[in-house]
Tab-separated table of C-alpha atoms and ligand atoms in Angstrom:
chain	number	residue	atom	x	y	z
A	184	UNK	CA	0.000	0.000	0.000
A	185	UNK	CA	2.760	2.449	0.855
A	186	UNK	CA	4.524	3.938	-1.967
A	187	UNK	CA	6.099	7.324	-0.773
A	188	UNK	CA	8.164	9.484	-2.991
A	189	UNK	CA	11.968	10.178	-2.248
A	190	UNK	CA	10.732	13.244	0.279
A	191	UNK	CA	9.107	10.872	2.490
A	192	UNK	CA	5.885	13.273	1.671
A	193	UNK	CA	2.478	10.991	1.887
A	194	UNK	CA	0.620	14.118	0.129
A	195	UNK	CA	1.762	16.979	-2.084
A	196	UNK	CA	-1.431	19.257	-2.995
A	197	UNK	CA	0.568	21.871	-6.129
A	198	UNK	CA	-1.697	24.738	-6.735
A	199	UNK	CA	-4.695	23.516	-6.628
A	200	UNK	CA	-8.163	25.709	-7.986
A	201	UNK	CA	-11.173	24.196	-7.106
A	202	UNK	CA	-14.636	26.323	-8.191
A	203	UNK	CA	-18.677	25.452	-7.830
A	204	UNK	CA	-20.363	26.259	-11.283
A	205	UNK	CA	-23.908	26.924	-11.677
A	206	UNK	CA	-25.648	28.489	-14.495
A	207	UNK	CA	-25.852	31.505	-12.812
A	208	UNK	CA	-22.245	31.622	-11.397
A	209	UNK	CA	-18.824	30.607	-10.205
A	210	UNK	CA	-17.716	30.352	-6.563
A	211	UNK	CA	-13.913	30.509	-6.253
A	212	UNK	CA	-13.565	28.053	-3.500
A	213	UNK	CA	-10.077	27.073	-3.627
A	214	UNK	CA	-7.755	29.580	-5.548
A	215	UNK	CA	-4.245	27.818	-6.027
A	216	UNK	CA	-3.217	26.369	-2.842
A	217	UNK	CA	-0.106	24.116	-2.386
A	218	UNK	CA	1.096	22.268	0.636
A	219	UNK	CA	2.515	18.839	1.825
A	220	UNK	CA	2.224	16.408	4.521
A	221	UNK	CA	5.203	14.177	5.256
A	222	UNK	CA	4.701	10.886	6.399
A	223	UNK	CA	3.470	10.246	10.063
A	224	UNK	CA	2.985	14.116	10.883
A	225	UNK	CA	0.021	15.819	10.917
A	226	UNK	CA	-1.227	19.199	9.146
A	227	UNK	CA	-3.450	21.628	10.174
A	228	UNK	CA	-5.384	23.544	7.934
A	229	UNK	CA	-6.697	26.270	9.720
A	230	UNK	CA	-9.333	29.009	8.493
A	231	UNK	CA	-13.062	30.427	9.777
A	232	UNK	CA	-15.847	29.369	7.629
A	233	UNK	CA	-15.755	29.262	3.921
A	234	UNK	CA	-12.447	29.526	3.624
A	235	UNK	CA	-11.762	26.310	1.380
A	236	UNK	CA	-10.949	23.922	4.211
A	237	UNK	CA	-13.320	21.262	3.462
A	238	UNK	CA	-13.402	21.913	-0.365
A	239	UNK	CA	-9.885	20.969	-0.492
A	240	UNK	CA	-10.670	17.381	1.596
A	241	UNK	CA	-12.919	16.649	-0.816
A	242	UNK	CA	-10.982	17.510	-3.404
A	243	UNK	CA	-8.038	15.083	-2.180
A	244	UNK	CA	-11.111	12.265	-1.327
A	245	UNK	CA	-12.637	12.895	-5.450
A	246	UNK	CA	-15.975	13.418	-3.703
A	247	UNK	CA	-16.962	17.175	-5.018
A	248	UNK	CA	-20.461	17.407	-5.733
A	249	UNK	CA	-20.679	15.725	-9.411
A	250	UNK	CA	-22.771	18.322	-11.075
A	251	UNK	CA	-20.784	21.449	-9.469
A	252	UNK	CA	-17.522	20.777	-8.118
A	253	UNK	CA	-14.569	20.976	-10.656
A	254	UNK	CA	-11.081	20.784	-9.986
A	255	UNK	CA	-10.001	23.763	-12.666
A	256	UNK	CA	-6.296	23.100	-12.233
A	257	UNK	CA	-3.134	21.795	-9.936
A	258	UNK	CA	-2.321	18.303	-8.716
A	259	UNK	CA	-2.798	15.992	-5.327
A	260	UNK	CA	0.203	13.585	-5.241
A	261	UNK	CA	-0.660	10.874	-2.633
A	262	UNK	CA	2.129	8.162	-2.115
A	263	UNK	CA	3.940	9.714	-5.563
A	264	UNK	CA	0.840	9.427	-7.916
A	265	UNK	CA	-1.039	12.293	-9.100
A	266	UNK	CA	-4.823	11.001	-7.898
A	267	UNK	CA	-6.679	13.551	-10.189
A	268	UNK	CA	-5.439	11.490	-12.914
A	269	UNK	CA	-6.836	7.845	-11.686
A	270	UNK	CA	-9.481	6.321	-12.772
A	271	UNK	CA	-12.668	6.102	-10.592
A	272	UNK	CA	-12.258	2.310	-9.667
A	273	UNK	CA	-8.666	3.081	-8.273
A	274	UNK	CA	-9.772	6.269	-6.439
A	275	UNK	CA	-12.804	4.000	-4.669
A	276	UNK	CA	-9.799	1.935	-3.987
A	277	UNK	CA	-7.767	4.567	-2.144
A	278	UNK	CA	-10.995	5.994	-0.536
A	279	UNK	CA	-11.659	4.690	2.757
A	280	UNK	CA	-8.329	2.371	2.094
A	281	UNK	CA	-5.370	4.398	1.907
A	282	UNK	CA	-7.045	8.101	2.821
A	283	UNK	CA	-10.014	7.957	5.307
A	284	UNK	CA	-12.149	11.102	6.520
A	285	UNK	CA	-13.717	11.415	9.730
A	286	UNK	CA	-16.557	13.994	9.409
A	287	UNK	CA	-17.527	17.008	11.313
A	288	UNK	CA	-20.655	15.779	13.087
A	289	UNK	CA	-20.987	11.936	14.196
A	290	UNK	CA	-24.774	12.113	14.734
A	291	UNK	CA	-25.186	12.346	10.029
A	292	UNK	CA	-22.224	10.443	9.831
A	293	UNK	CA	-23.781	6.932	11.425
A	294	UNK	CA	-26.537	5.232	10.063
A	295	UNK	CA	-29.567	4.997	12.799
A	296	UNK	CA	-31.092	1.700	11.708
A	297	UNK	CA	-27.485	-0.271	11.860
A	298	UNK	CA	-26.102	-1.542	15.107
A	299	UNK	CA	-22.685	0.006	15.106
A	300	UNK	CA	-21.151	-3.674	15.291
A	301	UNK	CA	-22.376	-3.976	11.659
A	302	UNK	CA	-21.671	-0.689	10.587
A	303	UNK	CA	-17.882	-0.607	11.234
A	304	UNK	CA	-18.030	-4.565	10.002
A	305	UNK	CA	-19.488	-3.248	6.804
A	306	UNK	CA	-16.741	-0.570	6.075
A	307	UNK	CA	-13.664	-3.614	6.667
A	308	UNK	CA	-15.927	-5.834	4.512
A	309	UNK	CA	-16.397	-3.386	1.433
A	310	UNK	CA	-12.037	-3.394	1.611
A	311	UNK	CA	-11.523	-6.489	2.359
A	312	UNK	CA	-13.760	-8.944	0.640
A	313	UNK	CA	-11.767	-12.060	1.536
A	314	UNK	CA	-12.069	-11.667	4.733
A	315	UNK	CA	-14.342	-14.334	7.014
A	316	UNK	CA	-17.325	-13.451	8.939
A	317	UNK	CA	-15.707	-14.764	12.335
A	318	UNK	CA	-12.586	-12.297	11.068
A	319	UNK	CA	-14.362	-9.591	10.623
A	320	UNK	CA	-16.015	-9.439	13.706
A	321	UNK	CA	-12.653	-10.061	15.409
A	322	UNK	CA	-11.747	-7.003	13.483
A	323	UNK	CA	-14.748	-4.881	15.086
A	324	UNK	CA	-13.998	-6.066	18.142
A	325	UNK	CA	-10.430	-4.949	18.315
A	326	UNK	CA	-11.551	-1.521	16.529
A	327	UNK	CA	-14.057	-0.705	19.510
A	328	UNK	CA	-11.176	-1.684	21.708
A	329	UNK	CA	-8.580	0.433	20.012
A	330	UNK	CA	-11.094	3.526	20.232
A	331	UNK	CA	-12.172	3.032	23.997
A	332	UNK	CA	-15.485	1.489	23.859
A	333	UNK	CA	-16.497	-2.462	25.277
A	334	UNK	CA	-16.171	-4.339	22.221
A	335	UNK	CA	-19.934	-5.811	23.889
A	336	UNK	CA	-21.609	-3.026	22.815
A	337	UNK	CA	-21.218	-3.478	19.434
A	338	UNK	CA	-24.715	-5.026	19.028
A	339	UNK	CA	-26.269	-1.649	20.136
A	340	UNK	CA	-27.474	0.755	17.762
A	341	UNK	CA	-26.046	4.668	17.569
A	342	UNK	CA	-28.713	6.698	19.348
A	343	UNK	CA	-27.607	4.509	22.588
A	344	UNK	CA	-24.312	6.621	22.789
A	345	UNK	CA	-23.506	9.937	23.547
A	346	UNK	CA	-21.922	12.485	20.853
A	347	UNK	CA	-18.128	11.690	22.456
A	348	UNK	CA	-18.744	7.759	22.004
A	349	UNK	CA	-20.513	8.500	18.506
A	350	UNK	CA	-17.547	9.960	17.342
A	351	UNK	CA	-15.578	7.339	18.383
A	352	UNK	CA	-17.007	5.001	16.271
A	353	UNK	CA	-16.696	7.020	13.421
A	354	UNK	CA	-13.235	7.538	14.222
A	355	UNK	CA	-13.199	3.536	14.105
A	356	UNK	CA	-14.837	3.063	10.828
A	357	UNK	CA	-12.292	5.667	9.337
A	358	UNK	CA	-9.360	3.499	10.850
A	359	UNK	CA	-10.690	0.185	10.655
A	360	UNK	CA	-8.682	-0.188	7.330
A	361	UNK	CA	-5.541	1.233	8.587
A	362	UNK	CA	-5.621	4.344	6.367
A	363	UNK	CA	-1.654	6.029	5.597
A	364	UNK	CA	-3.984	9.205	5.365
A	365	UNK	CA	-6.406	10.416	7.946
A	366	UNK	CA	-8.635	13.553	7.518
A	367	UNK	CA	-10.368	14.712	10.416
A	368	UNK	CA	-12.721	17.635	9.071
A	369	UNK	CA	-13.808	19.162	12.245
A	370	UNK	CA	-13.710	16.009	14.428
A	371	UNK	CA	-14.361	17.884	18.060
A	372	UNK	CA	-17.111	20.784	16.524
A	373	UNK	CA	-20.483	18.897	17.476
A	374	UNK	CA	-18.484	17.619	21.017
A	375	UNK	CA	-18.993	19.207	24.697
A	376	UNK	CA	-15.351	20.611	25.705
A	377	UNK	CA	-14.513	18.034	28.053
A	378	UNK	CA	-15.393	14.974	25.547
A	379	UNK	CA	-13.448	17.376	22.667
A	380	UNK	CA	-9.901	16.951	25.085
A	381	UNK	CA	-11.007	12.990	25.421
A	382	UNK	CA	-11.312	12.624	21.637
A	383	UNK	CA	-8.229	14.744	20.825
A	384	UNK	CA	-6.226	12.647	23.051
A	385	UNK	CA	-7.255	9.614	21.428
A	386	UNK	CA	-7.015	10.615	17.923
A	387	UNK	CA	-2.978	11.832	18.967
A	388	UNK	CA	-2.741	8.620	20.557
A	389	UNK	CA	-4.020	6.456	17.709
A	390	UNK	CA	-1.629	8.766	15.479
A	391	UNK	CA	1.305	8.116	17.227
A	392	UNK	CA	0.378	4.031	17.616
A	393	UNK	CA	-0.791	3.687	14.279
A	394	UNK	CA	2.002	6.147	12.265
A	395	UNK	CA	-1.417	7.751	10.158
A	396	UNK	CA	-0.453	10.854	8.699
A	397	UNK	CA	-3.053	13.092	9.399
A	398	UNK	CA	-5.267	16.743	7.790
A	399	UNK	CA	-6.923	18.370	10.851
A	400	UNK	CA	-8.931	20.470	9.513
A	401	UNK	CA	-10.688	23.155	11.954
A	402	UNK	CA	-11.107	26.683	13.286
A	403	UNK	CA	-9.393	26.086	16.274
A	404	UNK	CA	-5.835	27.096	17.331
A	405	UNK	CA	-5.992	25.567	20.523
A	406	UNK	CA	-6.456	22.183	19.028
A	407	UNK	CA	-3.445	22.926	16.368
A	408	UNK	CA	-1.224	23.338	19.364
A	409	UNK	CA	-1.874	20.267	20.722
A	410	UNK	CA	-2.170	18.279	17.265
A	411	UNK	CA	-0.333	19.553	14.490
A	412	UNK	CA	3.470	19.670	13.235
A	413	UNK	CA	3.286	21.908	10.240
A	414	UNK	CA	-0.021	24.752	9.828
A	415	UNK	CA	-1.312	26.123	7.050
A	416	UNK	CA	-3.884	28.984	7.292
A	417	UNK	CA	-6.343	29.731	4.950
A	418	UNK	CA	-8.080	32.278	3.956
A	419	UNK	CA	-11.147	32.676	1.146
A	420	UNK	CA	-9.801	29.694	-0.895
A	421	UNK	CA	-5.919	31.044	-0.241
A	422	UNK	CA	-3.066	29.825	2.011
A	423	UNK	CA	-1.801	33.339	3.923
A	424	UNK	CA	0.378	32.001	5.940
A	425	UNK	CA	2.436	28.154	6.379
A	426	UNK	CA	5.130	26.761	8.803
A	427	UNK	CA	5.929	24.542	11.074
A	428	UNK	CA	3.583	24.991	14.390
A	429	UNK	CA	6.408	27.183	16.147
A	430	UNK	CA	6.648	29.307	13.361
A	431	UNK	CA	3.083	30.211	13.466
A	432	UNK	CA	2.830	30.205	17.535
A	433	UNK	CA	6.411	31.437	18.274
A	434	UNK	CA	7.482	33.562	15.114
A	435	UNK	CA	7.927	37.201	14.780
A	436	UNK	CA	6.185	38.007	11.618
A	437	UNK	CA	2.826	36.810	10.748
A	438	UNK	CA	0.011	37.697	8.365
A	439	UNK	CA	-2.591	39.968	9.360
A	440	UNK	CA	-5.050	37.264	9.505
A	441	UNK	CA	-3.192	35.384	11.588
A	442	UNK	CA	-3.095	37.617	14.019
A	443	UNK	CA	-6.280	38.211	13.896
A	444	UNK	CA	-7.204	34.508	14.576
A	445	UNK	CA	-4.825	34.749	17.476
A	446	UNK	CA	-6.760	38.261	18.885
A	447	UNK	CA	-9.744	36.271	19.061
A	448	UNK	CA	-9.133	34.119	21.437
A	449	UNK	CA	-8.574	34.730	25.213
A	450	UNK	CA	-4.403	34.891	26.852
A	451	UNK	CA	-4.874	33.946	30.199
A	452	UNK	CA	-0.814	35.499	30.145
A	453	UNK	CA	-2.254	39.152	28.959
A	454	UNK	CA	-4.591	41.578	30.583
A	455	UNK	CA	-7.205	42.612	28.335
A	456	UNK	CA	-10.565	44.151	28.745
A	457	UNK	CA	-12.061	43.001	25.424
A	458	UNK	CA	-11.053	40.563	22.593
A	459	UNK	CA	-9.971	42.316	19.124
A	460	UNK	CA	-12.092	40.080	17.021
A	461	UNK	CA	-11.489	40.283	13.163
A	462	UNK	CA	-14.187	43.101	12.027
A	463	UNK	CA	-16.069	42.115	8.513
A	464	UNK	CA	-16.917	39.775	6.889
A	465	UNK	CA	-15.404	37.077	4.299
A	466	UNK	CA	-15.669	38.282	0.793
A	467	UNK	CA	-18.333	37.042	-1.606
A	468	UNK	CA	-15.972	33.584	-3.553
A	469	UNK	CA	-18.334	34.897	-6.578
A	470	UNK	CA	-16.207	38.088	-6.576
A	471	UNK	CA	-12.982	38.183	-4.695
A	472	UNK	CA	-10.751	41.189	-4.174
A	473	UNK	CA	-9.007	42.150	-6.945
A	474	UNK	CA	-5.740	42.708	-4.871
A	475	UNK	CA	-5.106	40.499	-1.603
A	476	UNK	CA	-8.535	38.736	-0.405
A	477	UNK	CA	-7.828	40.178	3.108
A	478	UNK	CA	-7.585	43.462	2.175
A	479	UNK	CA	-11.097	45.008	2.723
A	480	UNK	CA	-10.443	43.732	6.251
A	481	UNK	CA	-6.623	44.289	6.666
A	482	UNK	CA	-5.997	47.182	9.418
A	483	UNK	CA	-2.656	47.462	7.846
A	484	UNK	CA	-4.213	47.563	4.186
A	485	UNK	CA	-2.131	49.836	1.746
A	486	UNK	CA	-3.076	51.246	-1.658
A	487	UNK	CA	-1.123	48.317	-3.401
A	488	UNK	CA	-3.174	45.954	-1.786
A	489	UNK	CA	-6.174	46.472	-3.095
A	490	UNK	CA	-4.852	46.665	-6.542
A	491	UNK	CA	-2.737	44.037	-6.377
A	492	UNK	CA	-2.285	40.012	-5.432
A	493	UNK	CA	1.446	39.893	-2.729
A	494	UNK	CA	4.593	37.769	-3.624
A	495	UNK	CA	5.265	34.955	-0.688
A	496	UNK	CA	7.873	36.062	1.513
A	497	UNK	CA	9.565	32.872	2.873
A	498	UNK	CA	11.819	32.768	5.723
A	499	UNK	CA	12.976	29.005	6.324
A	500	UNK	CA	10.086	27.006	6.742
A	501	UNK	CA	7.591	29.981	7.381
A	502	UNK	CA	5.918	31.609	4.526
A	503	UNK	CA	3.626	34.387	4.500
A	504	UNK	CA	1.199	35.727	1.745
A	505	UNK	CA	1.400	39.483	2.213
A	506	UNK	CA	2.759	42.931	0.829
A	507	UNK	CA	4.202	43.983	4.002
A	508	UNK	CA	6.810	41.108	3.871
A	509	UNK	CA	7.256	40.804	0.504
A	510	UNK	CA	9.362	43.357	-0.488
A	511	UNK	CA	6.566	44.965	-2.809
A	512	UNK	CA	6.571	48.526	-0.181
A	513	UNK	CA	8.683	49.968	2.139
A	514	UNK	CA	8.369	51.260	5.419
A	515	UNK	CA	6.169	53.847	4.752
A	516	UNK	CA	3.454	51.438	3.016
A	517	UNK	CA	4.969	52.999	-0.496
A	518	UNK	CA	5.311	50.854	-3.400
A	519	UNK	CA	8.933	49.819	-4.328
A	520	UNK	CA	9.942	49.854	-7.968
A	521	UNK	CA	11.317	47.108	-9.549
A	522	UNK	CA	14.903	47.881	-9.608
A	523	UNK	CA	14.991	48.706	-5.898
A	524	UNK	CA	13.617	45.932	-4.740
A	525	UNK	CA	15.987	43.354	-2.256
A	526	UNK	CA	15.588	39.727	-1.923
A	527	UNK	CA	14.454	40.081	1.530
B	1182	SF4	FE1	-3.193	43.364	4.738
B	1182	SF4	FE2	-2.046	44.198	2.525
B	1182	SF4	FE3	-1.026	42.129	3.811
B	1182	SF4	FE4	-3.333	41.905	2.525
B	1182	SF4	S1	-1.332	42.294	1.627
B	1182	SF4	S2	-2.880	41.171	4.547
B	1182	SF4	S3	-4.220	43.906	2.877
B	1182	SF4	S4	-1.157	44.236	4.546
């Protein structure tokens, strides 16, 4: 099954568009994003609402909506082949296989007229056809084991758990097969706090047990502290701002988004009266910004911004999306020319 490149990278996504066409018009979802995820770490994409997050997971699973999703341009690499370019039955084959997704609310996700015995035995059945019937209950068994619930409680049917236990089944079914890829789109979202820590611990346990690279996909910077190695922040269908997690916790520079995200939540370390929540709203993906996508947002917006897109300024591993790094003005927010311009 594993078949990594010479990087060691399980995933490459290289500038990926992704739009939604109608007859009337075209949402911009995803507007060129690249990234990778090396094998056995885990990547947070980070981003509020509509920012492309879950576009791109479905993008990397093939499972856009049929009639509207359309990958415009760019490549996913998973284990060194490109899978835009396979052909449905070997995608079906990867899905749930190689990559699994565990979904943002475990209430849809689970079917209420299956015990959840039989629905986890379905999922290793559909991938492993050979297997017995005595095997693949042995299989369920150790799953519920391996996620924290009695393996006797697999004859009871999904309304008898709570959310926390839900979602630990569907965290089985997406393991059952031993994925190299796990995508966790929101996994904690629909969870009280205290079962959120319980199911973060397990997933970071599993991780480290199993070797599962992993997407965590969510809003949350608290839970890309205690998850991720490498972040990537998005913002209306654009990465601002990628690094390792130090970079994007410890670093000097960030993008103005970034620090947004970090303004709105509470330091216990600084005094504040109020949180400095981002003001605005996300721009309409029918008709982005002609300049940078943050910029009729940006507190530190400058005339070039709104006319035009910023250069990546990259600093080691860090990156950032944004004129005031890029060498594009100078310290007075006035636009360098050409010949003046310094690498830095
Ligand atoms: Fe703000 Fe300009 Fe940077 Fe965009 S490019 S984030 S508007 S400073």
């Amino acid at each position: 099954m594993e078949q990594l490149n010479n990087n060691g990278q399980i995933l490459e996504i290289k500038d990926l568009k992704v739009v939604y066409k109608t007859d009337l018009e075209v949402v911009e979802a995803v507007n060129g994003i690249s990234f990778k995820i090396d094998k056995g770490k885990t990547c947070g994409l980070v981003g509020e609402t509509g920012a492309g997050k879950t576009t791109t997971a479905l993008s990397i699973l093939g499972l856009l909506p049929e009639r509207t999703g359309k990958v415009l341009d760019g490549e996913i690499i998973f284990e060194g082949r490109n899978i835009l370019e396979l052909p449905d039955e070997e995608l079906r084959h990867i899905r749930g296989n190689a990559i699994s997704m565990v979904f943002q609310d475990p209430m849809s996700a689970l079917n209420p007229v299956y015990t959840i015995g039989d629905q986890i035995g379905e999922a290793i059945k559909i991938h492993n056809p050979e297997l017995s019937k005595e095997d693949i209950e042995k299989r369920v068994e150790d799953m519920l084991q391996l996620v924290g619930i009695v393996p006797s409680r697999k004859v009871e049917y999904p309304h008898q758990f709570s959310g926390g236990m839900k979602q630990r089944v569907v965290i089985a079914i997406a393991l059952c097969c031993e994925p190299d890829l796990l995508i966790a789109d929101e996994p904690t979202t629909a969870l009280d706090v205290t079962i959120q820590a319980q199911v973060l611990a397990m997933i970071a346990d599993l991780r480290d047990r199993l070797g599962t690279s992993m997407l965590m996909i969510t809003h949350d910077l608290g839970i890309v502290a205690k998850t991720c190695d490498d972040v990537c922040i998005m913002y209306a269908g654009k990465i601002v701002e990628a690094g390792t997690v130090e970079d994007i916790f410890s670093g000097n520079r960030h993008h103005p988004y970034t620090e947004g995200l970090f303004g709105s939540i509470p330091n216990l370390r600084v005094k504040s009266a109020r949180l400095k929540p981002i003001s605005g709203l996300m721009p309409d993906p029918t008709d982005l910004p002609v300049g940078c996508e943050f910029s009729p947002r940006c507190e530190k917006c400058m005339e070039i911004c709104r006319t035009q897109k910023p250069d990546i300024y990259t600093e080691g591993t860090h990156k950032i999306y944004c004129h005031l790094y890029s060498g594009n003005v100078n310290n007075n927010g006035e636009t360098v020319p050409e010949e003046e311009k310094t690498d830095e």
